[in-house]
Coordinates of C-alpha atoms and ligand atoms in Angstrom, one line a residue:
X1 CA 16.7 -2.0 -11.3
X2 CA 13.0 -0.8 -12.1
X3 CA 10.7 -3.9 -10.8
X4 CA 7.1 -1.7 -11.5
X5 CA 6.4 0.9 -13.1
X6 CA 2.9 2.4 -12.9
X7 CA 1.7 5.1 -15.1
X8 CA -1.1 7.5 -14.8
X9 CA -3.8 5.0 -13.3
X10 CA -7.4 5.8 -13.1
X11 CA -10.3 3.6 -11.4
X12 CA -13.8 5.3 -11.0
X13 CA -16.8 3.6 -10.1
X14 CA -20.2 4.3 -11.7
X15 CA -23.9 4.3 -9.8
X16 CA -26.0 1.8 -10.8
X17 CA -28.7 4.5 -12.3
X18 CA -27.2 7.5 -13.8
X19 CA -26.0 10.4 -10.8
X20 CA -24.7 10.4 -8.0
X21 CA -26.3 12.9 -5.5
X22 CA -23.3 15.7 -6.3
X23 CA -24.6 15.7 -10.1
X24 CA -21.7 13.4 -11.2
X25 CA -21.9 10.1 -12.8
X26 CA -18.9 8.7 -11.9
X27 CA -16.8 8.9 -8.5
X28 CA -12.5 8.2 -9.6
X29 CA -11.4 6.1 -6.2
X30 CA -7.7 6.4 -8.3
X31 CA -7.2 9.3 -10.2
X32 CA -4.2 9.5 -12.3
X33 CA -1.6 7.6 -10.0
X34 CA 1.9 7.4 -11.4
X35 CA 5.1 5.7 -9.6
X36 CA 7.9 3.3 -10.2
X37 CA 9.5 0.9 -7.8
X38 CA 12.8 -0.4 -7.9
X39 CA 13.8 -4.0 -7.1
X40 CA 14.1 -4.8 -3.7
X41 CA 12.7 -1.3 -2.1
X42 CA 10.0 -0.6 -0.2
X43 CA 7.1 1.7 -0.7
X44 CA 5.2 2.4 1.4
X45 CA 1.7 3.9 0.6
X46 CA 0.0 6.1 3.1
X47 CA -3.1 8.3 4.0
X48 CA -6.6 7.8 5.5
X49 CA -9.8 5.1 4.8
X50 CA -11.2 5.9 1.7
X51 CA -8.5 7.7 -0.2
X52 CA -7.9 4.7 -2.9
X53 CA -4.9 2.9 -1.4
X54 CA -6.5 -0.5 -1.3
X55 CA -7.9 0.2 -4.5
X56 CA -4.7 1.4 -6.2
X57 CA -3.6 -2.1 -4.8
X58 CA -6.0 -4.4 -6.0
X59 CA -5.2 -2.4 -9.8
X60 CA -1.5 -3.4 -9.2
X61 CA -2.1 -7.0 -8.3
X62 CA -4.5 -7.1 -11.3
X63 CA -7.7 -8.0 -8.8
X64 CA -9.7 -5.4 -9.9
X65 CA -9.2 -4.0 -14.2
X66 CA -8.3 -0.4 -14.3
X67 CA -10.5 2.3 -16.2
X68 CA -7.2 4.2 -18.1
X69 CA -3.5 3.5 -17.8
X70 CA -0.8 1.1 -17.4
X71 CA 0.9 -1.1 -15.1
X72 CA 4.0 -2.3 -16.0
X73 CA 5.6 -5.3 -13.9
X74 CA 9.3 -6.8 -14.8
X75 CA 8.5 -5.4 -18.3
X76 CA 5.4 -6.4 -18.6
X77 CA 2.2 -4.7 -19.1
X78 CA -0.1 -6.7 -16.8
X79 CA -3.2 -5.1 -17.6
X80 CA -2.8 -6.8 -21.2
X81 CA -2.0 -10.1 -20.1
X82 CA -3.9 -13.4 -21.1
X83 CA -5.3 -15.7 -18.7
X84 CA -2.6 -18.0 -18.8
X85 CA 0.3 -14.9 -18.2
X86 CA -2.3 -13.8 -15.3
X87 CA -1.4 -16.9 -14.0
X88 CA 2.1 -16.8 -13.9
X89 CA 2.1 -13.2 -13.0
X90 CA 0.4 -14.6 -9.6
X91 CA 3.5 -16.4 -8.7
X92 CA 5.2 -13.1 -8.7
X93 CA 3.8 -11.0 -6.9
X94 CA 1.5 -12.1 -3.9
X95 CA -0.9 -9.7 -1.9
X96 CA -1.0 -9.9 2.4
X97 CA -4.1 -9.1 3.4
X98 CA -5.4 -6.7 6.6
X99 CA -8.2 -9.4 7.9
X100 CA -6.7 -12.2 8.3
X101 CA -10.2 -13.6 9.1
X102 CA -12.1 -13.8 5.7
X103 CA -8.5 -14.2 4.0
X104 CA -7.8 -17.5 5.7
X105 CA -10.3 -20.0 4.8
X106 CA -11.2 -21.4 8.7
X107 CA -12.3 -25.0 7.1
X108 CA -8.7 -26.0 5.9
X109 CA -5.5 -26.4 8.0
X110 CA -2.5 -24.5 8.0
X111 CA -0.8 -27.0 6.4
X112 CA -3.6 -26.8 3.0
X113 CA -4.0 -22.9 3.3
X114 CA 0.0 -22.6 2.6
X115 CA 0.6 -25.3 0.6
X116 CA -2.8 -24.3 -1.5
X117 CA -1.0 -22.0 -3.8
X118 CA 2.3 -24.9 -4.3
X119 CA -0.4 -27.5 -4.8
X120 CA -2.2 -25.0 -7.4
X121 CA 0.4 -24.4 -9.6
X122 CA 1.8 -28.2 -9.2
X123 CA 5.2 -27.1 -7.6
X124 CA 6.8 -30.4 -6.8
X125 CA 5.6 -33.4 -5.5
X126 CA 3.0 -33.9 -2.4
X127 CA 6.3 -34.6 -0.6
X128 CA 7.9 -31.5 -1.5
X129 CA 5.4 -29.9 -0.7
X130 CA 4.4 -31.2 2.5
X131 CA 8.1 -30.5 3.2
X132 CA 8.1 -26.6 1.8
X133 CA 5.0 -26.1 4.2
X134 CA 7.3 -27.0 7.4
X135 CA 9.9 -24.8 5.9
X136 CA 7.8 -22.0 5.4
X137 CA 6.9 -22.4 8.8
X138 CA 9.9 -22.2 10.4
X139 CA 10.9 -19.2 8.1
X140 CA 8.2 -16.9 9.4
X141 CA 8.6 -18.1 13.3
X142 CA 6.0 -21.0 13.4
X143 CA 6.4 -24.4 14.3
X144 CA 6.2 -26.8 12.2
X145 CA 3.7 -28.9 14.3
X146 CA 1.4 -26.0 13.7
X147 CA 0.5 -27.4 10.1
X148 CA -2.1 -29.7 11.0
X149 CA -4.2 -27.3 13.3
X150 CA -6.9 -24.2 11.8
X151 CA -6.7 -21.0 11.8
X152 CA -9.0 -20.5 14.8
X153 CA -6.6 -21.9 17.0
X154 CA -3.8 -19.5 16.4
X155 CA -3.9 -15.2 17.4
X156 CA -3.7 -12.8 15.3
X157 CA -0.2 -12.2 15.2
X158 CA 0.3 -15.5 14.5
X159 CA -2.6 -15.9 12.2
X160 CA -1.0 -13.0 10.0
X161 CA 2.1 -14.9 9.9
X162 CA 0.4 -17.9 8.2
X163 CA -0.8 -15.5 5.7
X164 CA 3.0 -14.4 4.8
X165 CA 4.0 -17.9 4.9
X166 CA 1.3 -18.1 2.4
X167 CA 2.2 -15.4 0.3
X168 CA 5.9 -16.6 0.1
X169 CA 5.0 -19.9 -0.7
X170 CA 6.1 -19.5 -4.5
X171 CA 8.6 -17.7 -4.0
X172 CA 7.5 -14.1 -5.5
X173 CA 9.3 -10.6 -6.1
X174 CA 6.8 -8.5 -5.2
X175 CA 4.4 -8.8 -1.9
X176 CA 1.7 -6.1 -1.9
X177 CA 0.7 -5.7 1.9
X178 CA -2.6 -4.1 2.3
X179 CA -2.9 -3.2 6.1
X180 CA -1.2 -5.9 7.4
X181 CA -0.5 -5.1 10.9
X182 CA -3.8 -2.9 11.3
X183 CA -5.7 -4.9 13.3
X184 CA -2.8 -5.7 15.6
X185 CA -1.8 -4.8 18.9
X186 CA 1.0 -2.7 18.9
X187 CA 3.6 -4.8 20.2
X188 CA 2.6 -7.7 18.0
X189 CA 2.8 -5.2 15.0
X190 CA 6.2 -4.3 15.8
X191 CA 7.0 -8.1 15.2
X192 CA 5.1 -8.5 12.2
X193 CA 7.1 -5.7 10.7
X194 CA 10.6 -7.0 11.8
X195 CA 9.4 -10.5 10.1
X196 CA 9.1 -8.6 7.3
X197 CA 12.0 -6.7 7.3
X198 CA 14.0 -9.9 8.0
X199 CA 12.4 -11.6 5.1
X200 CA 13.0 -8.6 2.6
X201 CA 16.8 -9.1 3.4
X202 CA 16.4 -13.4 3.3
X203 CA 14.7 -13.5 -0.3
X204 CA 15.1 -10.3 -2.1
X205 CA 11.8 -9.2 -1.6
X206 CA 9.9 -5.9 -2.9
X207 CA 6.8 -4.0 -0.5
X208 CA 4.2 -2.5 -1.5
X209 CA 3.2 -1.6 1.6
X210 CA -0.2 0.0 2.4
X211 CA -1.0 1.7 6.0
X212 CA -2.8 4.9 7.4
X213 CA -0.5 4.9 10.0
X214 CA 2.4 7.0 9.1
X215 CA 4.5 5.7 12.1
X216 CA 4.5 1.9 10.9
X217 CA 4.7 3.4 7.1
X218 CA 7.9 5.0 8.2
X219 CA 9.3 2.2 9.8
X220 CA 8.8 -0.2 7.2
X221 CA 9.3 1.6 3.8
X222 CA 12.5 3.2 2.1
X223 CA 10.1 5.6 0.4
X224 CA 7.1 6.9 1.2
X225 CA 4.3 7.9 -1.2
X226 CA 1.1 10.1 0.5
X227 CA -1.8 9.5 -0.9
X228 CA -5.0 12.3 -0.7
X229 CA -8.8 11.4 -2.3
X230 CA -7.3 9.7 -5.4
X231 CA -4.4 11.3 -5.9
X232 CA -0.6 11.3 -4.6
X233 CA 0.8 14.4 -3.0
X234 CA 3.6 14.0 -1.8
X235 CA 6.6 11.1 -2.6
X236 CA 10.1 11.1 -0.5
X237 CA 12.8 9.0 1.0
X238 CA 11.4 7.5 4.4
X239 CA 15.1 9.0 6.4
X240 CA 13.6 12.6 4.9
X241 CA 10.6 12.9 6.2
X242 CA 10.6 14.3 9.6
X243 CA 13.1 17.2 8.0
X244 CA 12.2 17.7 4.3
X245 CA 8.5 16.4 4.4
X246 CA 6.0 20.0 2.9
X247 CA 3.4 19.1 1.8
X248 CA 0.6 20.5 4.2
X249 CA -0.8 17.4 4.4
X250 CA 2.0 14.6 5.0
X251 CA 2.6 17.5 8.0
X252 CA -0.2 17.6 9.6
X253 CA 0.1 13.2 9.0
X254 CA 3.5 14.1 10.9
X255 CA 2.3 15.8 13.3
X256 CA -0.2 13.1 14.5
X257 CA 2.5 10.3 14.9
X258 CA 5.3 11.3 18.0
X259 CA 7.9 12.5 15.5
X260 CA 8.6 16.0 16.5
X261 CA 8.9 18.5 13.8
X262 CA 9.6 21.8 14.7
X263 CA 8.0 23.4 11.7
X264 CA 4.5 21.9 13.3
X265 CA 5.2 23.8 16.5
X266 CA 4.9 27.3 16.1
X267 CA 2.5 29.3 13.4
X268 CA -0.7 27.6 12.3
X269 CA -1.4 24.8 13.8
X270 CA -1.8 21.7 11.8
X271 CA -4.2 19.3 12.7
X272 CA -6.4 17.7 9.9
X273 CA -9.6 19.1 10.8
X274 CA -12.5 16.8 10.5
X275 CA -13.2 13.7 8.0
X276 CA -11.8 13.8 4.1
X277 CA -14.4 15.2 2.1
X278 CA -16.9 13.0 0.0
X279 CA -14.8 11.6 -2.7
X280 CA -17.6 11.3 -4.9
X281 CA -17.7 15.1 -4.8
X282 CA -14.4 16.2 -4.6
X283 CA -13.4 19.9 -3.6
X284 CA -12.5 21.9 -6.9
X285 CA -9.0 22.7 -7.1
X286 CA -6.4 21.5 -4.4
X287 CA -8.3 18.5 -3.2
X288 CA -6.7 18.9 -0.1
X289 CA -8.2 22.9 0.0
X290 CA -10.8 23.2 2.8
X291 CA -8.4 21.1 5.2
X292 CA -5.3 23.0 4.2
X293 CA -4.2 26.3 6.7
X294 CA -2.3 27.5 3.9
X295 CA -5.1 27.6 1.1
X296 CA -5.0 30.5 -1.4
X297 CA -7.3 31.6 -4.1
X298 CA -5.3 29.9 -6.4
X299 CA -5.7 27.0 -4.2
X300 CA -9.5 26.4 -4.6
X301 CA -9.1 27.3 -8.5
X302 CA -6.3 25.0 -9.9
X303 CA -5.1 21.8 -9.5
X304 CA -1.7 21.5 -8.5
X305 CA 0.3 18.4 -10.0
X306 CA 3.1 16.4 -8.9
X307 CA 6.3 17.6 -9.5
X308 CA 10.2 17.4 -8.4
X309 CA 11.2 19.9 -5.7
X310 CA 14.8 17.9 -5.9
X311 CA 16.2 14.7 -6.6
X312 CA 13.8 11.8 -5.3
X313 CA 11.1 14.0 -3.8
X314 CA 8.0 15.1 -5.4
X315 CA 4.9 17.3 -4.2
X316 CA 1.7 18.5 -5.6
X317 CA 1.1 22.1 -4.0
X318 CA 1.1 25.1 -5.6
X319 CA 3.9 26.6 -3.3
X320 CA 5.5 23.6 -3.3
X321 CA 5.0 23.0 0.4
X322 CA 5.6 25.0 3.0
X323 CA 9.0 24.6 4.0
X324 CA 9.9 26.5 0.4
X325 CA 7.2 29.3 1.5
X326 CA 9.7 30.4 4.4
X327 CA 7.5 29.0 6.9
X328 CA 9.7 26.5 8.7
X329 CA 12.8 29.3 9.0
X330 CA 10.7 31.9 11.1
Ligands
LIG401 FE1 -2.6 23.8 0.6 FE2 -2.8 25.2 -1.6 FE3 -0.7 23.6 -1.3 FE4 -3.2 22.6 -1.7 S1 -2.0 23.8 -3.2 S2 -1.7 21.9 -0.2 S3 -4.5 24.1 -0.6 S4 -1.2 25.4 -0.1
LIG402 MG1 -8.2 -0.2 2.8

């Protein structure tokens, strides 16, 4: 069953006096974005700094008001609610945040940062909720005698776990997870995600999970959206990507996480050369143009836009990727 539904979202952010330096007046950190979500999937939402994911994000969870289009929650178009839906929208769908540093608030214990959101929306008595706090505890692998210490005195691992037990506390459908495990040691990340995993399964639970690292994205997610300066280019099953990935970029992505991929091993090579370009002055065209091995006139003219190439997999390249040039046969 559809849980979101999010149709051709735009943000763009204006300079304070007239131009930016590239002539324009107005720099689009999400241009156009359209996906659904079914109930209990995970998507997982991938590419480098700067190409709009946390922004895309924050539009979703209805932190920041989009500029054009519409997001559409359990039925709902959330970007016309009142205040007092707003609220109850919150108890929904819950955000985990990368830094778990400026998220937790270091003068309050664990016990008042998790129960905070219980205690705001008058869940229960103080009882209860002293007694969901220990339970939410226990659910994501804390003890319960944790509650009456600060966040200072825990790692970050652990730290990150009071933010889910946070986020769960009200028992939501959808957690938005911006970077969660990014500042993590690997090990510890590998925990984080099986929590997560384990708690999906436990409460029904919805991702929309955010990461530049495709390794963790493909680990996590059931399908994976790419996302390029703005703009998604390429949308498949997670269990497809090492073999039916094509667009040029989610390869050369591939091809910087230890998934072998034999299309990546002979012809051109397909490293993404140097940083994303400006987004405030994005390349005409295939966004992705001066990166791409496989650029074409047409490439640096027109736009491509997302389409199907088959059932459940969509890519924005004029050719459609390369796998349907010919180039991963020979
Ligand atoms: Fe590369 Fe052209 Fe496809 Fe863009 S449209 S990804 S430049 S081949
Ligand atoms: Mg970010």
């Amino acid at each position: 069953m559809r849980l979101l539904e999010v149709d051709d979202l735009e943000k763009y952010y204006r300079t304070r006096g007239g131009l930016f330096s590239s002539g324009r007046e107005k720099v689009h950190a999400v241009d156009g974005i359209s996906f659904t979500m079914d109930r209990e999937e995970t998507l997982g939402l991938v590419g480098e700094s700067g190409c709009g994911k946390s922004t895309l994000a924050r539009l979703v969870a209805r932190l920041e008001e989009p500029d054009g289009g519409r997001v559409i929650f359990a039925g709902k178009d959330i970007t016309e609610l009142s205040e007092k839906e707003l609220q109850e929208l919150r108890c929904e769908m819950q955000v985990i945040f990368q830094d778990t540093y400026s998220s937790l608030n270091p003068r309050l214990t664990v016990s008042s940062i998790i129960g905070e959101p219980l205690a705001n929306f008058h869940v229960g008595t103080r009882k209860e909720q002293k007694e969901r706090v220990q339970e939410l505890l226990e659910t994501v692998g804390l003890n319960p005698e944790h509650a009456t210490r600060y966040p200072h005195e825990f790692s970050g691992g652990q730290r990150q776990r009071i933010g889910i037990a946070r986020a769960l506390a009200l028992r939501p459908k959808l957690v938005i997870c911006d970077e969660p495990v990014s500042n993590l040691d690997v090990s510890i990340q590998a925990q984080i995600l099986n929590l997560l995993k384990k708690l999906k399964q436990e409460f029904g639970l919805s991702y929309l999970f955010i990461s530049h690292d495709l390794a963790v994205i493909s680990y996590i997610s059931d399908r994976v959206a790419v996302m390029y300066l703005g703009k998604i280019v390429e949308v498949l099953k997670s269990r497809d990507l090492a073999t039916e990935a094509c667009h040029p970029y989610t390869l050369a992505l591939l091809a910087a996480v230890p998934v072998s991929d034999p299309r990546l091993r002979e012809g051109k090579e397909l490293i993404v050369k140097g940083e994303p370009p400006d987004p405030v002055n994005p390349p005409a065209g295939c966004r992705f143009h001066p990166r791409c091995p496989w650029a074409e006139e047409k490439c640096r003219r027109e736009e491509p836009v997302l389409k199907s190439v088959k059932a459940g997999h969509q890519v924005a390249c004029h050719f459609e990727g390369i796998t349907m040039r010919g180039c991963g046969s020979g």
